[in-house]
Short mmCIF file of C-alpha atoms in Angstrom, two decimals:
data_model
loop_
_atom_site.label_atom_id
_atom_site.label_comp_id
_atom_site.label_asym_id
_atom_site.label_seq_id
_atom_site.Cartn_x
_atom_site.Cartn_y
_atom_site.Cartn_z
CA ASP A 20 -31.62 -34.77 11.62
CA SER A 21 -28.77 -32.63 12.88
CA ARG A 22 -26.01 -30.77 11.12
CA THR A 23 -22.55 -29.88 12.28
CA PHE A 24 -20.96 -26.64 11.12
CA LEU A 25 -17.22 -26.17 11.15
CA VAL A 26 -16.48 -22.48 11.38
CA GLU A 27 -12.94 -21.44 10.53
CA SER A 28 -11.88 -17.95 11.43
CA PRO A 29 -8.50 -16.36 10.90
CA VAL A 30 -7.16 -14.96 14.14
CA SER A 31 -5.90 -11.66 12.74
CA ILE A 32 -4.40 -9.77 9.82
CA SER A 33 -0.87 -8.56 10.51
CA LEU A 34 0.53 -5.95 8.13
CA GLU A 35 4.22 -6.38 7.29
CA SER A 36 5.28 -3.86 4.64
CA PRO A 37 5.47 -1.20 3.48
CA GLY A 38 5.11 1.12 6.37
CA GLY A 39 4.36 1.31 10.02
CA ALA A 40 3.02 3.88 12.44
CA LEU A 41 2.40 7.43 11.23
CA SER A 42 5.02 8.70 13.69
CA ASP A 43 7.63 6.49 11.95
CA THR A 44 6.83 7.61 8.40
CA LEU A 45 10.34 8.94 7.75
CA ASP A 46 11.65 5.45 8.54
CA ASN A 47 9.13 3.88 6.15
CA ILE A 48 10.23 5.16 2.76
CA VAL A 49 9.19 3.37 -0.44
CA TYR A 50 11.30 3.89 -3.56
CA SER A 51 8.64 2.90 -6.08
CA THR A 52 5.24 4.18 -7.13
CA PHE A 53 4.12 0.55 -7.45
CA PRO A 54 4.87 -0.86 -3.99
CA ILE A 55 4.19 -4.44 -3.02
CA PHE A 56 1.93 -4.65 0.03
CA GLN A 57 2.59 -7.65 2.29
CA TRP A 58 0.70 -9.02 5.29
CA SER A 59 0.14 -12.29 7.06
CA SER A 60 -3.08 -14.00 8.01
CA GLN A 61 -4.38 -17.51 8.15
CA SER A 62 -6.14 -18.71 5.05
CA CYS A 63 -9.78 -19.64 5.23
CA ASN A 64 -12.25 -21.21 2.83
CA GLY A 65 -14.82 -18.83 1.38
CA CYS A 66 -13.06 -15.69 2.63
CA ASN A 67 -12.68 -12.63 0.42
CA SER A 68 -9.81 -10.16 0.69
CA PHE A 69 -9.78 -6.43 0.02
CA ILE A 70 -7.32 -3.54 0.18
CA ARG A 71 -7.67 0.21 0.30
CA VAL A 72 -5.01 2.92 0.01
CA ALA A 73 -5.45 6.62 0.76
CA LYS A 74 -3.31 9.73 0.74
CA PHE A 75 -2.64 11.16 4.21
CA ASN A 76 -2.57 14.95 4.22
CA PRO A 77 -1.56 16.37 7.63
CA GLU A 78 -3.24 19.69 6.76
CA ILE A 79 -6.62 17.96 6.34
CA HIS A 80 -6.48 14.71 8.32
CA SER A 81 -6.01 14.43 12.06
CA SER A 82 -5.53 10.64 11.93
CA VAL A 83 -4.87 7.77 9.53
CA GLU A 84 -8.38 6.52 10.28
CA GLU A 85 -9.77 9.80 8.99
CA ALA A 86 -7.56 9.67 5.89
CA ILE A 87 -8.48 6.10 4.96
CA GLU A 88 -12.18 6.99 5.14
CA ASP A 89 -11.63 10.08 2.97
CA GLN A 90 -10.87 10.01 -0.75
CA ARG A 91 -8.94 6.87 -1.57
CA VAL A 92 -6.35 6.41 -4.32
CA LEU A 93 -7.26 2.70 -4.47
CA PRO A 94 -9.94 1.88 -5.43
CA PHE A 95 -10.19 4.52 -8.13
CA ASP A 96 -14.00 4.39 -8.04
CA GLN A 97 -14.87 6.51 -4.99
CA SER A 98 -18.26 4.80 -4.64
CA GLU A 99 -16.27 1.68 -3.66
CA GLU A 100 -14.64 1.62 -0.22
CA TRP A 101 -12.51 -1.45 -0.89
CA TYR A 102 -10.62 -3.00 -3.84
CA SER A 103 -11.16 -6.75 -4.19
CA ILE A 104 -7.99 -8.86 -4.40
CA ASP A 105 -7.20 -12.57 -4.46
CA ASN A 106 -6.87 -14.44 -1.18
CA VAL A 107 -3.11 -14.03 -1.01
CA ASN A 108 -0.74 -12.29 1.40
CA SER A 109 0.75 -9.76 -1.02
CA PHE A 110 -0.47 -7.36 -3.67
CA GLN A 111 1.35 -4.97 -6.00
CA TYR A 112 -0.14 -1.52 -6.46
CA PRO A 113 -1.84 -1.62 -9.88
CA PRO A 114 -0.98 0.59 -12.88
CA SER A 115 -4.72 0.94 -13.60
CA ASP A 116 -7.93 1.11 -11.53
CA ALA A 117 -6.07 3.41 -9.12
CA TYR A 118 -4.80 6.96 -8.84
CA PRO A 119 -1.03 7.18 -9.33
CA LEU A 120 1.08 7.40 -6.18
CA GLU A 121 3.21 10.55 -6.13
CA GLU A 122 6.64 11.26 -4.71
CA GLY A 123 6.76 13.11 -1.41
CA ASN A 124 3.26 12.07 -0.34
CA ILE A 125 2.33 9.97 2.67
CA TYR A 126 -0.07 7.09 2.05
CA CYS A 127 -1.93 4.75 4.36
CA TRP A 128 -3.25 1.27 3.62
CA GLN A 129 -5.44 -1.37 5.19
CA ILE A 130 -6.57 -4.95 4.48
CA MET A 131 -10.02 -6.40 5.11
CA LYS A 132 -11.20 -9.99 4.97
CA THR A 133 -14.80 -11.05 4.86
CA ILE A 134 -15.33 -14.36 6.60
CA PRO A 135 -18.41 -16.49 5.96
CA THR A 136 -20.38 -17.34 9.09
CA PRO A 137 -23.79 -18.98 9.54
CA SER A 138 -25.24 -15.53 10.28
CA GLY A 139 -23.63 -13.88 7.23
CA PRO A 140 -20.24 -12.47 6.32
CA GLU A 141 -18.15 -10.99 9.11
CA GLN A 142 -15.54 -8.31 8.43
CA MET A 143 -12.04 -8.48 9.86
CA LEU A 144 -9.89 -5.34 9.53
CA SER A 145 -6.15 -4.97 9.83
CA SER A 146 -4.47 -2.03 11.49
CA ILE A 147 -3.49 0.88 9.20
CA TYR A 148 0.11 1.35 8.04
CA THR A 149 1.64 4.48 6.53
CA PHE A 150 4.58 5.03 4.18
CA MET A 151 6.11 7.81 2.10
CA ILE A 152 7.07 7.70 -1.58
CA LYS A 153 10.58 8.98 -2.30
CA LEU A 154 12.29 8.47 -5.65
CA ILE A 155 15.08 11.04 -5.88
CA ILE A 156 16.57 10.05 -2.53
CA VAL A 157 17.89 6.82 -4.08
CA LEU A 158 20.21 8.72 -6.43
CA ILE A 159 21.34 11.07 -3.68
CA LYS A 160 22.24 8.15 -1.40
CA ILE A 161 24.16 6.43 -4.22
CA PHE A 162 26.16 9.59 -4.88
CA ILE A 163 26.85 10.25 -1.19
CA ASN A 164 27.76 6.66 -0.37
CA SER A 165 30.09 6.32 -3.36
CA ASN A 166 31.78 9.72 -2.93
CA PHE A 167 30.69 10.50 -6.46
CA ASN A 168 32.62 13.36 -8.07
CA PHE A 169 30.44 15.37 -10.45
CA THR A 170 33.48 17.04 -12.04
CA SER A 171 34.72 13.69 -13.31
CA LEU A 172 31.44 12.84 -14.96
CA ASN A 173 31.76 12.69 -18.74
CA LEU A 174 28.69 12.00 -20.81
CA ARG A 175 28.90 10.85 -24.39
CA ILE A 176 25.85 11.17 -26.52
CA ASP A 177 25.66 9.02 -29.62
CA ARG A 178 23.36 10.32 -32.31
CA ARG A 179 22.55 7.46 -34.58
CA ALA A 180 19.98 7.54 -37.31
#
């Protein structure tokens, strides 16, 4: 008796946002400490998806590959290299199970899928994207773009019991 195996394999994982190359970090600003990571890949039955996020410190790391292998901010548990997620194409940075993202820092992220094969699971890795967290810049841009006049700002404080 013979058996036929149908092996499905996604071609690749393509990161979309946030971020890009390390050299373009200043063009890849995120205005939230809970960014939504987005990527595209073909779905496959029995696949598992994972994400990892790490802080890139140019004084310590010579590459994003080195940073992502160093201490990660996601997953929180440093004995884990990857954080398991649903088989979807987006994921919001969690408020728990992760270190908080901080303004002014550069972060890198990567997606991995494990694909079932007759010889065991095979890992498929995405490239690594980087981005920077900036929060205050939003207010500065609003003020600059609207020609905001600080001298005309009147604040009224209501003190109600």
